[in-house]
PDB file of C-alpha atoms in Angstrom:
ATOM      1  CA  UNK A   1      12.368   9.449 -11.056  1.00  0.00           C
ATOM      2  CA  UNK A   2      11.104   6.873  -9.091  1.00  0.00           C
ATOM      3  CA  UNK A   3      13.312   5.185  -8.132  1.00  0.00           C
ATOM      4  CA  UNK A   4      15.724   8.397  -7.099  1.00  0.00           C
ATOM      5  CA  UNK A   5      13.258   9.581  -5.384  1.00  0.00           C
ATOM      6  CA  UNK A   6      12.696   6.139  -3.122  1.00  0.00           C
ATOM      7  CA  UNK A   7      16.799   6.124  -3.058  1.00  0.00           C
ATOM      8  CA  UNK A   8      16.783  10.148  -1.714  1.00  0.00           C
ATOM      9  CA  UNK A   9      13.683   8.924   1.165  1.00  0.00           C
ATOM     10  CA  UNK A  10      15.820   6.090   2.738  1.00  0.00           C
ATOM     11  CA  UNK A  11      18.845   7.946   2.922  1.00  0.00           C
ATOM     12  CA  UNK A  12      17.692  10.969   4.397  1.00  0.00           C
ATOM     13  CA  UNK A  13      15.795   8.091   7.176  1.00  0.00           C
ATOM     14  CA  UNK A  14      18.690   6.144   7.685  1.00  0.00           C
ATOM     15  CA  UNK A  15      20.816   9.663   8.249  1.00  0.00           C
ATOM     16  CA  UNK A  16      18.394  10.701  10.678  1.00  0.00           C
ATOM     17  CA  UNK A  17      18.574   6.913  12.464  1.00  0.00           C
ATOM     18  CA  UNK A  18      22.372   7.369  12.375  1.00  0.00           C
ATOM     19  CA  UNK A  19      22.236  10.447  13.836  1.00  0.00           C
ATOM     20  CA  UNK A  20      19.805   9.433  16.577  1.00  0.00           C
ATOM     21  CA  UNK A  21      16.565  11.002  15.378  1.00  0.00           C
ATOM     22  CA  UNK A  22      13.605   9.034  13.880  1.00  0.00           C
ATOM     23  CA  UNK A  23      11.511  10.653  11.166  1.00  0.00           C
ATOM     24  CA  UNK A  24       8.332  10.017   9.383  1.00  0.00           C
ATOM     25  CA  UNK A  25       8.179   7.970   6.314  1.00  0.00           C
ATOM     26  CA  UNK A  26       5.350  10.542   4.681  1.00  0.00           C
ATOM     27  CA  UNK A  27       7.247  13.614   5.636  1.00  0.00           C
ATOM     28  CA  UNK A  28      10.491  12.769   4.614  1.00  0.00           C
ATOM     29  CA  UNK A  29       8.764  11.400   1.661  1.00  0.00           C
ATOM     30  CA  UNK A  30       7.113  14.495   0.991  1.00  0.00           C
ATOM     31  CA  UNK A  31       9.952  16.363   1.344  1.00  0.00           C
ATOM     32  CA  UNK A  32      12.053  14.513  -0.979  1.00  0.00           C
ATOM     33  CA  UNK A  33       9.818  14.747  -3.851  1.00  0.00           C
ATOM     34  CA  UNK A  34      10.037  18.705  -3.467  1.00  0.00           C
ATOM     35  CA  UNK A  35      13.476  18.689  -3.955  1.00  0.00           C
ATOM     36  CA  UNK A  36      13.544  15.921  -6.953  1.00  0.00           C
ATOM     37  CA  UNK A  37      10.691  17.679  -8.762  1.00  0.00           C
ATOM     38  CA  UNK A  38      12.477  21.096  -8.207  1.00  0.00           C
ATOM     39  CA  UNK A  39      13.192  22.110 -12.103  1.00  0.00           C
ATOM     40  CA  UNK A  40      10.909  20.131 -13.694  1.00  0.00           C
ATOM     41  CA  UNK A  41       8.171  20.675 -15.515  1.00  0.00           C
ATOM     42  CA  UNK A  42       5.313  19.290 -14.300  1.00  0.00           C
ATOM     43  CA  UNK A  43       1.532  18.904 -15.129  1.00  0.00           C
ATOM     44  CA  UNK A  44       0.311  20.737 -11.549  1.00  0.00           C
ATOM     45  CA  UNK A  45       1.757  22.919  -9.170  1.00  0.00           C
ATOM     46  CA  UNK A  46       4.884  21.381  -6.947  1.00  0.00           C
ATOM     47  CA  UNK A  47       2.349  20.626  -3.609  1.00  0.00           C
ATOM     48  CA  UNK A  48      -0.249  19.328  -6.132  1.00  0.00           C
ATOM     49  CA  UNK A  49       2.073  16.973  -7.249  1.00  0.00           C
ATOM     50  CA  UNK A  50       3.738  15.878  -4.087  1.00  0.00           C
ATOM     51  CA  UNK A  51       0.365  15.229  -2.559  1.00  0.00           C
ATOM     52  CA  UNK A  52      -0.646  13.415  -5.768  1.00  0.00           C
ATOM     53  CA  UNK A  53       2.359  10.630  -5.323  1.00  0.00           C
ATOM     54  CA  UNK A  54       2.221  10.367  -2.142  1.00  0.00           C
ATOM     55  CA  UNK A  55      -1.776  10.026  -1.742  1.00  0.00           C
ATOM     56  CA  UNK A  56      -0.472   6.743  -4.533  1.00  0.00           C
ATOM     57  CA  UNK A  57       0.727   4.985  -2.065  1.00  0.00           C
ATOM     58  CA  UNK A  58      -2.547   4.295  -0.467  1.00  0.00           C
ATOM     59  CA  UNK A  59      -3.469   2.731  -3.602  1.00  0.00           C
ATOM     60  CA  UNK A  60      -0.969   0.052  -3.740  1.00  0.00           C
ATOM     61  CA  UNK A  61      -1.419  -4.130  -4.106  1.00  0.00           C
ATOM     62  CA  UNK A  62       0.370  -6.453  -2.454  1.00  0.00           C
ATOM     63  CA  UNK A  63       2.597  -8.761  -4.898  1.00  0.00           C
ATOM     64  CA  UNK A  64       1.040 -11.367  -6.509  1.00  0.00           C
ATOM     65  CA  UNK A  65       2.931 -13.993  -4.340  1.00  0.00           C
ATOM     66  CA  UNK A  66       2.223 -12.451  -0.784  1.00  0.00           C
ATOM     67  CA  UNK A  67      -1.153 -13.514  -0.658  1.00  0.00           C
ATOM     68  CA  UNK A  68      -0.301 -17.282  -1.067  1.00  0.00           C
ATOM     69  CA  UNK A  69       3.145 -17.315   1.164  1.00  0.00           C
ATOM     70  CA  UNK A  70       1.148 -15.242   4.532  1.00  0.00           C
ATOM     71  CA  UNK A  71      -1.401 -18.141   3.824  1.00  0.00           C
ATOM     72  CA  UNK A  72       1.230 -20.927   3.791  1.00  0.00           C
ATOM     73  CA  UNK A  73       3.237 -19.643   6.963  1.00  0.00           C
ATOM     74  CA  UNK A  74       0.004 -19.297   8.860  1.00  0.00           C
ATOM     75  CA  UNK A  75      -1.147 -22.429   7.948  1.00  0.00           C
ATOM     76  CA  UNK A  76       2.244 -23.647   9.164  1.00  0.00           C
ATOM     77  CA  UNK A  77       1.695 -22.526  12.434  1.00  0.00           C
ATOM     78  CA  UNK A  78       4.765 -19.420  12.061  1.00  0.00           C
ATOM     79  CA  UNK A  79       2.952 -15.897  14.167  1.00  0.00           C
ATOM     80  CA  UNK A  80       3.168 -13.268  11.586  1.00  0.00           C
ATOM     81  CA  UNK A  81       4.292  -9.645  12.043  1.00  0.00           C
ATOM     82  CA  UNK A  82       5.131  -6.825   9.474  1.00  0.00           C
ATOM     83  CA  UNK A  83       7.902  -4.189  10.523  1.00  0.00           C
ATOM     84  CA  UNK A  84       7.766  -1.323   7.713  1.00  0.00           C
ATOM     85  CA  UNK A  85       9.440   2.113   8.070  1.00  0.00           C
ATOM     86  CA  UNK A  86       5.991   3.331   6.339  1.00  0.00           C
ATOM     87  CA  UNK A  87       2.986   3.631   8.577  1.00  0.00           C
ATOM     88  CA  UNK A  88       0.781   0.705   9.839  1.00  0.00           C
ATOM     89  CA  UNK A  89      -2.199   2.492   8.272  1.00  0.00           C
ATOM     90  CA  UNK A  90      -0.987   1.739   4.909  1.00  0.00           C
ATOM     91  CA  UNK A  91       0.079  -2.003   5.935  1.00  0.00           C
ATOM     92  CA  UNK A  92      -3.936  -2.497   7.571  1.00  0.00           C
ATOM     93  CA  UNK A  93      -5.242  -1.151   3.985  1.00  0.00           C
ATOM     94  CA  UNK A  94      -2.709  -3.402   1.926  1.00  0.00           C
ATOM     95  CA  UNK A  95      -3.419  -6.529   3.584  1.00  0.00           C
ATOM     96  CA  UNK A  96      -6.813  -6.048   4.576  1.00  0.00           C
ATOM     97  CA  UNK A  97      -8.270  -5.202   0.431  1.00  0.00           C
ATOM     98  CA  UNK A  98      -5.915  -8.701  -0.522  1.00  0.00           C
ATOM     99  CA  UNK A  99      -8.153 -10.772   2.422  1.00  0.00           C
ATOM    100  CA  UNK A 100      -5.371 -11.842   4.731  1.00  0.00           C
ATOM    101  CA  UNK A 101      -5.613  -9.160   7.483  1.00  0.00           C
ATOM    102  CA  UNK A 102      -6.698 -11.972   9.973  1.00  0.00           C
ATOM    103  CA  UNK A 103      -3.680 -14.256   9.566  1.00  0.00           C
ATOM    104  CA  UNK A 104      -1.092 -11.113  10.592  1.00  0.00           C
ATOM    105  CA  UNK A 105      -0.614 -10.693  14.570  1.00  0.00           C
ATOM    106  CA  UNK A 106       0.783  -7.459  14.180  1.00  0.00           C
ATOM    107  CA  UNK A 107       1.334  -4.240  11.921  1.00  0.00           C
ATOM    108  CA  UNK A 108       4.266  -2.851  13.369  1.00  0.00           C
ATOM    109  CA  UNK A 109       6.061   0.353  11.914  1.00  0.00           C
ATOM    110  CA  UNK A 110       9.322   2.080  13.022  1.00  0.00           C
ATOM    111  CA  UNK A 111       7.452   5.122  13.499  1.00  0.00           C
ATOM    112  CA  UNK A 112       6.808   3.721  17.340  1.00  0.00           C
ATOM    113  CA  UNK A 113      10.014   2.548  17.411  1.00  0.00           C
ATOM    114  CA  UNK A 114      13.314   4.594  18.450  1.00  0.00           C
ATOM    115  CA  UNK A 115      14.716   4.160  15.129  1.00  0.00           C
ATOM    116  CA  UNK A 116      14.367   2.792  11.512  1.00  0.00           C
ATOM    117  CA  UNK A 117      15.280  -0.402   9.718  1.00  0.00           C
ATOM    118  CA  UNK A 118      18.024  -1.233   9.763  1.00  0.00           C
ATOM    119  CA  UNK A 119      18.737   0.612  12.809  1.00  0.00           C
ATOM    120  CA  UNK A 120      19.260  -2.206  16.100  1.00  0.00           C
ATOM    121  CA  UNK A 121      16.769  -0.829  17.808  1.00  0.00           C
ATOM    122  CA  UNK A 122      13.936  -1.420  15.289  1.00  0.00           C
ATOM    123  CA  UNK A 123      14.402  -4.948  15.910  1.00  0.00           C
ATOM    124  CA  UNK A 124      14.602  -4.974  18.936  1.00  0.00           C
ATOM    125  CA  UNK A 125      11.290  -3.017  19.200  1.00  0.00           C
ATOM    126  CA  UNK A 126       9.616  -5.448  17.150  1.00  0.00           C
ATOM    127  CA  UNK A 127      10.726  -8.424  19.042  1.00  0.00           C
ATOM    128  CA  UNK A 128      10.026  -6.840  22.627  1.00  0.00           C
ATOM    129  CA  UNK A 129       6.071  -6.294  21.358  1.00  0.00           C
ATOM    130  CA  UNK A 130       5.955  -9.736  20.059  1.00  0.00           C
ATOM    131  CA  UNK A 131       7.056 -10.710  23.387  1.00  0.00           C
ATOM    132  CA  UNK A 132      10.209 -12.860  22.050  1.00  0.00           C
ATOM    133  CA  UNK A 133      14.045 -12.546  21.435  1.00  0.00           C
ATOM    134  CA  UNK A 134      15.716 -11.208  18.479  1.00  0.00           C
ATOM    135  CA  UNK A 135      17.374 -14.951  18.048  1.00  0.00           C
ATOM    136  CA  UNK A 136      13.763 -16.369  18.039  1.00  0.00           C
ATOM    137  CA  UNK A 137      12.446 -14.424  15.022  1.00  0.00           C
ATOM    138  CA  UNK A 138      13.155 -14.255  11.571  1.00  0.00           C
ATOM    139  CA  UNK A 139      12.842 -11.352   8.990  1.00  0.00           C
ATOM    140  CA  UNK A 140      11.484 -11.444   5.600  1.00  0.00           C
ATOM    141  CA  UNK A 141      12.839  -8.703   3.187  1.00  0.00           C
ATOM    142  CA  UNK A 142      12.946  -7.652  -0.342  1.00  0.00           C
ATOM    143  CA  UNK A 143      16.037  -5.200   0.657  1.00  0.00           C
ATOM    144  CA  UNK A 144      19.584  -6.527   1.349  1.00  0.00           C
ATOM    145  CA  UNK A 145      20.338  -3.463   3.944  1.00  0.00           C
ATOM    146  CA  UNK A 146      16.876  -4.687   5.832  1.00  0.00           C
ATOM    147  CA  UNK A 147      18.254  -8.553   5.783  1.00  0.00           C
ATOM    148  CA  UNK A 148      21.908  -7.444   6.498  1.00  0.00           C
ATOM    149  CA  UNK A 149      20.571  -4.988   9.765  1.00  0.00           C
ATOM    150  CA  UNK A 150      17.967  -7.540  10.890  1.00  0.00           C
ATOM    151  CA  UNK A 151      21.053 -10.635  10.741  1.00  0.00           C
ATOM    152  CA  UNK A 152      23.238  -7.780  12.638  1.00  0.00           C
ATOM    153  CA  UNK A 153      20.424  -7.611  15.781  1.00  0.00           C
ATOM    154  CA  UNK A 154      20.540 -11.600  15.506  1.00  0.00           C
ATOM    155  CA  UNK A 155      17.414 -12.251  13.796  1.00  0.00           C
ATOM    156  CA  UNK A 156      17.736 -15.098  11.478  1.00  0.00           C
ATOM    157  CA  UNK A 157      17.108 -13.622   7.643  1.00  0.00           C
ATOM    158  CA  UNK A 158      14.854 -14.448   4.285  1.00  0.00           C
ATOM    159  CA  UNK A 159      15.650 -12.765   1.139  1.00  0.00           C
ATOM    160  CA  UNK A 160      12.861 -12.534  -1.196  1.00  0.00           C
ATOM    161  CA  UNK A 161      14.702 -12.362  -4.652  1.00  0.00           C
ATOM    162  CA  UNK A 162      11.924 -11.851  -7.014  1.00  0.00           C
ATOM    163  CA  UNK A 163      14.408 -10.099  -9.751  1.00  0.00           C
ATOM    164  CA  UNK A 164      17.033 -12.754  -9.655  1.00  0.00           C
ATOM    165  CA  UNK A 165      19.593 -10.066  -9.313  1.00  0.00           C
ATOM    166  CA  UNK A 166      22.752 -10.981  -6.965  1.00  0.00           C
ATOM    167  CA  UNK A 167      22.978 -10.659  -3.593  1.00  0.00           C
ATOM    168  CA  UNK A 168      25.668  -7.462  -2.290  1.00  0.00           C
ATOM    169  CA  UNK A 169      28.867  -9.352  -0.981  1.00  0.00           C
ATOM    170  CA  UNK A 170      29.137  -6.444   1.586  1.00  0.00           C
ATOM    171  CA  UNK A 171      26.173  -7.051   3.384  1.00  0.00           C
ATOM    172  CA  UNK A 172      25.626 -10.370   5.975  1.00  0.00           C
ATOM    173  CA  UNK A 173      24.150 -12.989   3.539  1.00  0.00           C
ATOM    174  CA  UNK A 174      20.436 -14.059   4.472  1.00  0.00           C
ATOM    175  CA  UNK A 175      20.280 -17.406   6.014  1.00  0.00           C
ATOM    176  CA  UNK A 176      17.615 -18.497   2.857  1.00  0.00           C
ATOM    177  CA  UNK A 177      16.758 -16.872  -0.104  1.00  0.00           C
ATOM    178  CA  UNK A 178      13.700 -17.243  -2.390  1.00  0.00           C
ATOM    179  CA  UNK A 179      12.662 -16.290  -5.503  1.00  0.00           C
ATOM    180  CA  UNK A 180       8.623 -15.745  -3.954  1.00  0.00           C
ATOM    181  CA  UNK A 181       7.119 -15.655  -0.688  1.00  0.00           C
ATOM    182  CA  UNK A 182       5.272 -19.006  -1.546  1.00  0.00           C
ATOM    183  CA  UNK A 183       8.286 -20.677  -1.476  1.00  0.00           C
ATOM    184  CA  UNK A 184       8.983 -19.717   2.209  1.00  0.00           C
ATOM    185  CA  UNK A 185       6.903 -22.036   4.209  1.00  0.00           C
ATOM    186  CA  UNK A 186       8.163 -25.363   2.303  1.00  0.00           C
ATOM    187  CA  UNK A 187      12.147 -24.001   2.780  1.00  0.00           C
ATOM    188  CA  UNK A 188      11.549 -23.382   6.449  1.00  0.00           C
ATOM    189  CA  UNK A 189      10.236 -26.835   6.832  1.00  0.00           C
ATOM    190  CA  UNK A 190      12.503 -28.794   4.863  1.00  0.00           C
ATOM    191  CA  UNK A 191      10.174 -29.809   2.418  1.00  0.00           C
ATOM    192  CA  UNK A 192      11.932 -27.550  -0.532  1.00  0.00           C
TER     193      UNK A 192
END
């Protein structure tokens, strides 16, 4: 259920970012998982359990590759910034318990933006607080929609392909694509 629930959560946030509005990644979050575990049986009552997966996500580890690439693109001299339509509290926790807190500039979430990823303006919020253009940055994402939004507010793009899977035709391409984040520091400078 997963992964229908994670599926239900972006669509209701990118609805509300089409429509103008900006919601909260734990509320909508919340309120998807009352209406996927509506019916089912489950070991606790319905708020039990929707506070139990959601309290999970605080809990979380980094991918095993993160922790080498943030090191390689700092040492590379690249400022680092996260953009996540989750909260910035949950980004501190991850990367502060896997030791590489220090080497991020900024923990940036859409939350203080005027819209989610891939809305425009969630770009354009995250380049205006690093103090650059949109032309001068480039995103890092797991998600084609986040590389394809990001490449439409003229950011230059990374897909990080860690399943191998293929890349959606309808979507802008990503300018490089890698299989794990410690591969992006030696494609950026031409060494790989």
């Amino acid at each position: 259920m997963a992964k229908l629930w994670f599926a239900t959560l972006l669509r209701d946030g990118f609805a509300l970012t089409a429509a103008g509005d900006n919601g909260s990644f734990s509320g909508i979050g919340a309120e998807a998982l009352r209406g996927v575990f509506t019916g089912m049986e489950l070991n606790r009552d319905l708020e039990a359990a929707v506070e139990h997966v959601m309290a999970g996500f605080s809990n979380l580890g980094l991918h095993p590759d993160v922790t080498d690439g943030i090191k390689a693109l700092h040492a590379a001299g690249y400022r680092l910034a996260t953009l996540t339509n989750g909260s910035t509290q949950l980004a501190e926790k991850l990367f502060t318990d896997a030791g590489i807190r220090d080497r991020l500039e900024l923990l940036l979430s859409v939350e203080d933006a005027p819209a989610w990823k891939p809305g425009r303006q969630s770009y354009d919020y995250a380049a205006s607080v690093c103090g650059t253009r949109p032309e001068e940055m480039l995103l890092v994402a797991v998600h084609p929609w986040d590389i394809h939004g990001a490449s439409r507010a003229g950011l230059s793009t990374a897909w990080l392909n860690r399943t191998g899977g293929p890349y959606p035709d309808y979507f802008q391409a990503p300018d490089h694509t890698v299989s794990s984040l410690a591969e992006l520091a030696p494609a950026l400078t031409g060494g790989h």
